[in-house]
Coordinates of N, CA and C in Angstrom, one line a residue:
M27 N 0.9 -1.2 0.0 CA 0.0 0.0 0.0 C 0.9 1.2 0.0
L28 N 0.7 2.1 -1.0 CA 1.6 3.3 -1.1 C 1.0 4.5 -0.5
F29 N -0.3 4.7 -0.6 CA -0.9 5.9 -0.1 C -2.0 5.6 0.9
R30 N -2.2 6.6 1.8 CA -3.2 6.5 2.8 C -3.9 7.8 3.0
S31 N -5.3 7.7 3.1 CA -6.0 8.9 3.2 C -7.0 8.9 4.4
D32 N -6.8 7.9 5.3 CA -7.6 7.9 6.5 C -7.0 8.8 7.5
T33 N -7.6 8.9 8.7 CA -7.1 9.7 9.7 C -6.7 8.9 10.9
A34 N -6.1 7.7 10.7 CA -5.7 6.9 11.8 C -4.6 7.7 12.5
P35 N -4.5 7.5 13.9 CA -3.6 8.2 14.7 C -2.1 7.8 14.3
T36 N -1.2 8.7 14.5 CA 0.2 8.4 14.3 C 0.6 7.3 15.3
R37 N 1.4 6.3 14.8 CA 1.9 5.2 15.6 C 3.4 5.1 15.5
W38 N 4.0 4.7 16.6 CA 5.4 4.4 16.6 C 5.6 3.0 17.0
Q39 N 6.0 2.1 16.1 CA 6.1 0.7 16.4 C 7.5 0.2 15.9
L40 N 7.9 -0.9 16.5 CA 9.1 -1.6 16.0 C 8.6 -3.0 15.6
S41 N 8.7 -3.3 14.3 CA 8.2 -4.6 13.9 C 9.2 -5.7 14.4
L42 N 8.6 -6.9 14.5 CA 9.4 -8.0 14.9 C 10.5 -8.3 14.0
K43 N 10.3 -8.1 12.7 CA 11.4 -8.4 11.7 C 12.5 -7.3 11.9
A44 N 12.1 -6.1 12.2 CA 13.2 -5.1 12.4 C 14.0 -5.4 13.6
L45 N 13.4 -6.1 14.6 CA 14.2 -6.4 15.8 C 15.3 -7.4 15.5
T46 N 15.2 -8.1 14.4 CA 16.2 -9.1 14.1 C 17.2 -8.7 13.1
V47 N 17.4 -7.5 12.8 CA 18.3 -7.0 11.7 C 19.7 -6.8 12.2
G48 N 20.0 -7.3 13.4 CA 21.4 -7.3 13.9 C 21.8 -5.9 14.4
L49 N 20.8 -5.1 14.8 CA 21.2 -3.7 15.3 C 20.8 -3.6 16.8
A50 N 21.0 -4.6 17.6 CA 20.7 -4.6 19.0 C 21.4 -3.5 19.7
A51 N 22.6 -3.2 19.4 CA 23.4 -2.2 20.1 C 22.7 -0.8 19.8
T52 N 22.4 -0.6 18.5 CA 21.7 0.6 18.1 C 20.4 0.8 18.8
A53 N 19.6 -0.2 18.9 CA 18.3 -0.2 19.5 C 18.5 0.1 21.0
A54 N 19.5 -0.5 21.6 CA 19.7 -0.3 23.1 C 20.1 1.1 23.3
S55 N 20.7 1.8 22.4 CA 21.2 3.2 22.6 C 20.0 4.1 22.6
G56 N 18.9 3.7 22.3 CA 17.7 4.6 22.3 C 17.5 5.4 21.0
L57 N 18.2 4.9 19.9 CA 18.1 5.7 18.7 C 16.7 5.9 18.2
Q58 N 15.9 4.8 18.3 CA 14.5 4.9 17.8 C 13.7 6.1 18.5
E59 N 13.8 6.1 19.8 CA 13.1 7.1 20.5 C 13.6 8.5 20.3
I60 N 14.9 8.6 20.2 CA 15.6 9.9 19.9 C 15.2 10.3 18.5
A61 N 15.2 9.4 17.5 CA 14.9 9.8 16.2 C 13.4 10.3 16.0
L62 N 12.6 9.6 16.7 CA 11.1 10.0 16.7 C 11.0 11.5 17.1
E63 N 11.7 11.9 18.2 CA 11.5 13.3 18.6 C 12.1 14.2 17.6
Q64 N 13.1 13.8 16.9 CA 13.7 14.7 15.8 C 12.9 14.7 14.6
M65 N 12.2 13.6 14.3 CA 11.3 13.5 13.1 C 10.0 14.3 13.3
R66 N 9.5 14.4 14.5 CA 8.2 15.1 14.7 C 8.2 16.5 14.2
P67 N 9.2 17.4 14.5 CA 9.1 18.7 14.0 C 9.2 18.8 12.4
V68 N 9.9 17.8 11.8 CA 9.9 17.7 10.4 C 8.5 17.5 9.8
R69 N 7.9 16.4 10.4 CA 6.5 16.1 10.0 C 5.6 17.3 10.2
D70 N 5.7 17.9 11.3 CA 4.8 19.0 11.6 C 5.0 20.2 10.7
A71 N 6.3 20.4 10.3 CA 6.6 21.6 9.4 C 6.1 21.4 8.0
I72 N 6.1 20.2 7.5 CA 5.8 19.9 6.1 C 4.5 19.1 5.9
G73 N 4.1 18.5 6.9 CA 2.8 17.7 6.8 C 2.9 16.4 6.1
E74 N 4.2 16.0 5.8 CA 4.4 14.7 5.0 C 4.9 13.6 6.0
T75 N 4.7 12.4 5.5 CA 5.1 11.2 6.3 C 6.7 11.2 6.4
V76 N 7.1 10.9 7.6 CA 8.6 10.7 7.8 C 8.9 9.3 8.3
H77 N 9.9 8.7 7.6 CA 10.2 7.3 7.9 C 11.6 7.2 8.5
L78 N 11.9 6.2 9.3 CA 13.2 5.9 9.9 C 13.6 4.5 9.3
G79 N 14.7 4.4 8.7 CA 15.2 3.1 8.2 C 16.6 2.8 8.7
V80 N 16.9 1.5 8.8 CA 18.2 1.1 9.2 C 18.8 0.2 8.1
P81 N 20.1 0.2 7.8 CA 20.7 -0.6 6.7 C 20.8 -2.1 7.2
E82 N 20.5 -3.0 6.2 CA 20.8 -4.4 6.4 C 21.3 -4.9 5.1
G83 N 22.6 -5.1 4.9 CA 23.1 -5.6 3.7 C 22.8 -4.5 2.6
P84 N 22.3 -5.0 1.4 CA 22.0 -4.0 0.3 C 20.6 -3.4 0.4
E85 N 20.0 -3.5 1.6 CA 18.7 -3.0 1.8 C 18.5 -2.0 3.0
L86 N 17.5 -1.3 3.0 CA 17.1 -0.4 4.1 C 15.8 -1.0 4.7
V87 N 15.7 -1.2 6.0 CA 14.5 -1.7 6.6 C 13.8 -0.6 7.4
I88 N 12.6 -0.4 7.0 CA 11.8 0.7 7.7 C 11.4 0.2 9.1
I89 N 11.8 0.9 10.1 CA 11.5 0.5 11.5 C 10.7 1.6 12.2
G90 N 10.5 2.7 11.6 CA 9.7 3.8 12.3 C 9.0 4.7 11.3
R91 N 7.9 5.2 11.7 CA 7.1 6.1 10.8 C 6.3 7.1 11.6
L92 N 6.2 8.3 11.2 CA 5.3 9.3 11.7 C 4.4 9.7 10.5
D93 N 3.1 9.4 10.6 CA 2.2 9.6 9.5 C 2.1 11.1 9.2
G94 N 2.0 11.5 7.9 CA 1.8 12.8 7.5 C 0.3 13.3 7.8
T95 N 0.1 14.6 7.7 CA -1.2 15.1 8.0 C -2.0 15.5 6.7
Q96 N -1.4 15.2 5.6 CA -2.1 15.5 4.3 C -3.2 14.4 4.1
P97 N -4.3 14.8 3.4 CA -5.4 13.9 3.2 C -4.9 12.6 2.4
L98 N -4.0 12.9 1.4 CA -3.3 11.8 0.7 C -1.9 11.8 1.0
R99 N -1.3 10.7 1.5 CA 0.0 10.7 2.0 C 0.7 9.4 1.7
A100 N 2.0 9.5 1.6 CA 2.8 8.3 1.4 C 2.7 7.4 2.7
F101 N 2.8 6.1 2.5 CA 2.7 5.1 3.6 C 3.4 3.9 3.3
L102 N 4.4 3.5 4.2 CA 5.1 2.3 4.0 C 4.9 1.5 5.3
Q103 N 4.6 0.2 5.2 CA 4.5 -0.6 6.4 C 5.8 -0.8 7.1
L104 N 5.8 -0.8 8.4 CA 7.0 -1.1 9.1 C 7.5 -2.5 8.8
G105 N 8.8 -2.6 8.6 CA 9.4 -3.9 8.2 C 9.6 -3.9 6.7
T106 N 9.1 -2.9 5.9 CA 9.3 -2.9 4.5 C 10.8 -2.7 4.2
R107 N 11.2 -3.4 3.1 CA 12.6 -3.3 2.7 C 12.8 -2.6 1.4
A108 N 13.7 -1.6 1.4 CA 13.9 -0.8 0.2 C 15.3 -1.0 -0.2
P109 N 15.6 -0.9 -1.5 CA 17.0 -1.1 -2.0 C 17.8 0.2 -1.7
L110 N 19.1 -0.1 -1.3 CA 19.9 1.1 -1.0 C 20.2 1.9 -2.2
H111 N 20.3 1.3 -3.4 CA 20.6 2.0 -4.6 C 19.4 2.8 -5.2
G112 N 18.2 2.4 -4.8 CA 17.0 3.1 -5.4 C 16.1 3.8 -4.5
S113 N 16.5 4.0 -3.3 CA 15.6 4.8 -2.3 C 16.4 5.9 -1.8
A114 N 15.7 7.0 -1.3 CA 16.4 8.1 -0.8 C 17.2 7.8 0.5
G115 N 16.5 7.1 1.4 CA 17.2 6.7 2.6 C 18.4 5.8 2.3
G116 N 18.2 4.9 1.4 CA 19.3 4.0 1.0 C 20.5 4.8 0.4
R117 N 20.2 5.7 -0.4 CA 21.2 6.5 -1.1 C 21.9 7.4 0.0
A118 N 21.2 7.9 1.0 CA 21.9 8.6 2.0 C 22.8 7.7 2.8
I119 N 22.4 6.5 3.0 CA 23.3 5.5 3.7 C 24.5 5.3 2.8
L120 N 24.4 5.0 1.5 CA 25.5 4.8 0.6 C 26.5 6.0 0.6
A121 N 25.9 7.2 0.6 CA 26.8 8.4 0.6 C 27.7 8.5 1.8
A122 N 27.3 7.9 2.9 CA 28.1 7.9 4.2 C 29.0 6.8 4.3
M123 N 29.0 5.9 3.3 CA 29.9 4.7 3.3 C 31.2 5.1 2.5
S124 N 32.2 4.2 2.6 CA 33.4 4.4 1.8 C 33.1 3.9 0.4
D125 N 33.9 4.3 -0.6 CA 33.7 3.9 -2.0 C 33.7 2.4 -2.1
D126 N 34.6 1.8 -1.4 CA 34.7 0.3 -1.5 C 33.4 -0.4 -1.0
E127 N 32.9 0.2 0.1 CA 31.6 -0.4 0.6 C 30.5 -0.2 -0.4
V128 N 30.4 1.0 -1.0 CA 29.4 1.3 -2.0 C 29.5 0.3 -3.2
E129 N 30.7 0.0 -3.6 CA 31.0 -0.9 -4.7 C 30.5 -2.3 -4.4
R130 N 30.7 -2.7 -3.1 CA 30.2 -4.0 -2.7 C 28.7 -4.1 -2.7
V131 N 28.1 -3.1 -2.2 CA 26.6 -3.1 -2.3 C 26.1 -3.2 -3.7
L132 N 26.7 -2.5 -4.6 CA 26.3 -2.5 -6.0 C 26.6 -3.9 -6.6
D133 N 27.6 -4.5 -6.1 CA 28.0 -5.9 -6.6 C 26.9 -6.9 -6.3
A134 N 26.1 -6.6 -5.2 CA 25.0 -7.5 -4.8 C 23.9 -7.5 -5.8
G135 N 23.8 -6.5 -6.7 CA 22.8 -6.5 -7.7 C 22.1 -5.1 -7.8
I136 N 21.8 -4.7 -9.0 CA 21.2 -3.4 -9.3 C 19.9 -3.7 -10.0
R137 N 18.8 -3.8 -9.3 CA 17.5 -4.2 -9.8 C 16.7 -2.9 -10.2
R138 N 15.9 -3.1 -11.3 CA 15.1 -2.0 -11.7 C 13.7 -2.2 -11.1
Y139 N 13.1 -1.1 -10.4 CA 11.9 -1.2 -9.8 C 10.8 -0.4 -10.5
T140 N 11.2 0.7 -11.2 CA 10.2 1.5 -11.9 C 11.0 2.0 -13.2
P141 N 10.3 2.6 -14.1 CA 11.0 3.2 -15.3 C 12.1 4.2 -14.9
R142 N 11.9 4.8 -13.7 CA 12.8 5.9 -13.2 C 14.0 5.3 -12.5
T143 N 14.0 4.0 -12.1 CA 15.2 3.5 -11.4 C 16.5 3.6 -12.1
I144 N 17.5 4.2 -11.5 CA 18.8 4.3 -12.1 C 19.5 2.9 -11.9
T145 N 19.8 2.3 -13.0 CA 20.5 1.0 -13.0 C 21.9 1.0 -13.5
D146 N 22.3 2.1 -14.1 CA 23.6 2.3 -14.6 C 24.6 2.6 -13.4
R147 N 25.6 1.8 -13.3 CA 26.5 1.9 -12.1 C 27.1 3.3 -12.0
G148 N 27.6 3.8 -13.2 CA 28.2 5.1 -13.2 C 27.2 6.2 -12.7
R149 N 26.0 6.1 -13.1 CA 25.0 7.1 -12.7 C 24.7 7.0 -11.2
I150 N 24.6 5.8 -10.7 CA 24.4 5.6 -9.3 C 25.5 6.2 -8.5
L151 N 26.8 6.0 -8.9 CA 27.9 6.5 -8.2 C 27.9 8.0 -8.3
S152 N 27.5 8.6 -9.4 CA 27.3 10.0 -9.5 C 26.3 10.6 -8.6
A153 N 25.1 9.9 -8.5 CA 24.1 10.3 -7.5 C 24.6 10.2 -6.1
V154 N 25.4 9.2 -5.8 CA 25.9 9.1 -4.4 C 26.9 10.3 -4.1
Q155 N 27.7 10.6 -5.1 CA 28.6 11.8 -4.9 C 27.8 13.1 -4.8
Q156 N 26.7 13.3 -5.5 CA 25.9 14.4 -5.4 C 25.3 14.5 -4.0
T157 N 24.9 13.3 -3.5 CA 24.3 13.3 -2.1 C 25.4 13.7 -1.1
R158 N 26.6 13.2 -1.3 CA 27.7 13.6 -0.4 C 27.9 15.2 -0.4
E159 N 27.8 15.7 -1.5 CA 28.1 17.2 -1.7 C 27.0 18.0 -1.1
R160 N 25.7 17.6 -1.2 CA 24.7 18.5 -0.7 C 24.2 18.1 0.6
G161 N 24.5 16.9 1.1 CA 24.1 16.4 2.4 C 22.8 15.7 2.5
Y162 N 22.0 15.5 1.4 CA 20.8 14.8 1.5 C 20.6 14.1 0.1
A163 N 19.8 13.0 0.2 CA 19.5 12.2 -1.0 C 18.1 12.4 -1.5
V164 N 17.9 12.3 -2.8 CA 16.5 12.4 -3.3 C 16.2 11.1 -4.1
N165 N 14.9 10.8 -4.1 CA 14.4 9.6 -4.9 C 13.1 10.1 -5.6
E166 N 13.1 10.2 -6.9 CA 12.0 10.7 -7.6 C 11.3 9.6 -8.3
G167 N 10.6 8.7 -7.6 CA 9.9 7.6 -8.1 C 10.7 6.5 -8.6
E168 N 11.9 6.3 -8.1 CA 12.8 5.3 -8.5 C 12.5 3.9 -7.9
W169 N 11.9 3.9 -6.7 CA 11.6 2.6 -6.0 C 10.1 2.3 -6.1
R170 N 9.3 3.3 -5.8 CA 7.8 3.2 -6.0 C 7.4 4.3 -7.0
A171 N 6.8 3.9 -8.0 CA 6.5 4.9 -9.1 C 5.8 6.2 -8.7
D172 N 5.0 6.1 -7.7 CA 4.2 7.3 -7.3 C 4.7 8.0 -6.0
I173 N 5.9 7.6 -5.6 CA 6.4 8.2 -4.3 C 7.8 8.8 -4.5
A174 N 8.0 10.0 -4.0 CA 9.3 10.7 -4.0 C 9.7 10.7 -2.5
A175 N 11.0 11.0 -2.3 CA 11.5 11.1 -0.9 C 12.8 11.9 -0.9
V176 N 13.0 12.5 0.2 CA 14.3 13.2 0.5 C 14.8 12.7 1.9
A177 N 16.1 12.4 1.9 CA 16.6 11.7 3.2 C 18.0 12.2 3.5
A178 N 18.3 12.0 4.8 CA 19.7 12.2 5.3 C 20.0 11.1 6.2
A179 N 21.3 10.8 6.3 CA 21.8 9.7 7.1 C 22.0 10.1 8.6
V180 N 21.8 9.2 9.5 CA 22.1 9.3 10.9 C 23.4 8.6 11.1
L181 N 24.4 9.4 11.7 CA 25.7 8.8 11.8 C 26.0 8.6 13.3
D182 N 26.9 7.5 13.5 CA 27.3 7.2 14.9 C 28.6 8.0 15.2
R183 N 29.2 7.7 16.3 CA 30.3 8.5 16.8 C 31.5 8.4 15.8
G184 N 31.6 7.3 15.1 CA 32.7 7.1 14.1 C 32.3 7.5 12.7
Q185 N 31.2 8.3 12.6 CA 30.7 8.8 11.4 C 30.2 7.7 10.4
R186 N 29.8 6.6 11.0 CA 29.3 5.5 10.2 C 27.7 5.6 10.1
P187 N 27.1 5.3 9.0 CA 25.7 5.4 8.9 C 24.9 4.3 9.6
V188 N 24.1 4.7 10.6 CA 23.3 3.6 11.3 C 21.9 3.7 11.0
A189 N 21.4 4.8 10.3 CA 20.0 4.9 10.0 C 19.9 6.0 9.0
A190 N 18.7 6.2 8.5 CA 18.3 7.3 7.6 C 16.9 7.8 8.0
I191 N 16.8 9.1 8.0 CA 15.5 9.8 8.2 C 15.1 10.3 6.8
S192 N 13.9 9.9 6.4 CA 13.4 10.4 5.1 C 12.0 10.9 5.1
V193 N 11.7 11.9 4.3 CA 10.4 12.5 4.1 C 9.9 11.9 2.8
S194 N 8.7 11.2 2.9 CA 8.1 10.6 1.7 C 6.8 11.2 1.4
L195 N 6.6 11.4 0.1 CA 5.4 12.1 -0.3 C 5.0 11.7 -1.8
P196 N 3.7 11.9 -2.1 CA 3.3 11.6 -3.5 C 4.2 12.4 -4.5
L197 N 4.5 11.7 -5.6 CA 5.4 12.3 -6.6 C 4.9 13.6 -7.2
N198 N 3.6 13.6 -7.4 CA 3.0 14.8 -8.0 C 3.1 16.0 -7.1
R199 N 3.0 15.8 -5.8 CA 3.1 16.9 -4.8 C 4.6 17.4 -4.7
Y200 N 5.5 16.4 -4.7 CA 6.9 16.6 -4.7 C 7.3 17.5 -5.9
A201 N 6.8 17.2 -7.0 CA 7.1 18.0 -8.2 C 6.8 19.5 -8.1
Q202 N 5.9 19.8 -7.2 CA 5.6 21.2 -7.0 C 6.4 21.9 -5.9
M203 N 7.3 21.1 -5.3 CA 8.0 21.6 -4.1 C 9.5 21.8 -4.5
D204 N 10.2 22.5 -3.6 CA 11.7 22.6 -3.7 C 12.3 21.5 -2.8
H205 N 12.9 20.5 -3.4 CA 13.5 19.5 -2.6 C 14.6 19.9 -1.7
A206 N 15.2 21.0 -2.1 CA 16.3 21.6 -1.2 C 15.7 22.0 0.2
S207 N 14.5 22.6 0.1 CA 13.9 23.0 1.4 C 13.5 21.8 2.2
I208 N 13.2 20.7 1.6 CA 12.9 19.5 2.4 C 14.2 19.0 3.0
G209 N 15.3 19.0 2.2 CA 16.6 18.6 2.7 C 17.1 19.4 3.9
E210 N 16.7 20.7 3.8 CA 17.1 21.6 4.9 C 16.4 21.3 6.2
L211 N 15.3 20.6 6.1 CA 14.6 20.1 7.3 C 15.1 18.8 7.8
V212 N 15.4 17.9 6.9 CA 15.8 16.5 7.2 C 17.3 16.5 7.7
M213 N 18.2 17.2 7.1 CA 19.6 17.1 7.5 C 19.8 17.4 9.0
P214 N 19.3 18.6 9.5 CA 19.6 18.8 10.9 C 18.9 17.8 11.9
A215 N 17.8 17.3 11.4 CA 17.1 16.3 12.2 C 17.9 15.0 12.3
A216 N 18.5 14.6 11.2 CA 19.3 13.4 11.2 C 20.6 13.6 12.0
A217 N 21.2 14.8 11.8 CA 22.4 15.1 12.6 C 22.2 15.2 14.1
R218 N 21.1 15.8 14.5 CA 20.8 15.9 15.9 C 20.5 14.5 16.5
A219 N 19.8 13.6 15.7 CA 19.5 12.3 16.2 C 20.8 11.5 16.5
G220 N 21.7 11.6 15.5 CA 23.0 11.0 15.7 C 23.8 11.5 16.9
Q221 N 23.8 12.8 17.1 CA 24.5 13.4 18.2 C 23.9 13.0 19.5
L222 N 22.6 13.0 19.6 CA 22.0 12.6 20.9 C 22.1 11.2 21.2
A223 N 22.1 10.3 20.1 CA 22.2 8.9 20.3 C 23.6 8.5 20.8
Q224 N 24.6 9.3 20.4 CA 26.0 8.9 20.8 C 26.4 9.7 22.1
G225 N 25.4 10.4 22.6 CA 25.7 11.1 23.9 C 26.6 12.3 23.7
A226 N 26.7 12.9 22.5 CA 27.6 14.0 22.2 C 27.0 15.3 22.7
V227 N 25.7 15.3 22.9 CA 25.0 16.6 23.3 C 24.2 16.3 24.6

């Protein structure tokens, strides 16, 4: 299910599958709860759904969500897996990895999900570099045809990516917005979540 138009209350849950992704240390650190608090102002400012995902191999696992307030909004079930190469959250994770690590992820396979999915290795590497330069990643219908997203990585004390916070919204509404303005909301939220989780602040 990609879109939701009901008025169900916002929920913060951790799926059973997400509990098994090998991130026990991260969970114990309170990252989920910390991230939720940083995600809430982003959701309130823009009215769009905000997701929290953690990397597992070549995928990003959605472990948290704050539903948007728009009548028609993006919606991903907790436990959903997205490709690192084709999602905004995944690309934000890739951008925080070393070049060798990115190459290993791409070696695992580059699958096409929609006509917009970038499957050329060189173009993916270029998109990763662009993400590094501007600080946030974008996905314009590359994983789900009708959904766009803007994301930034959450880093640990060693500047390793442990999660990504992403704003997801219908592609037609995204097309009318400035993705840089969304990035300016997501980047400090992700940075603050990482700092608080590592006890730096």
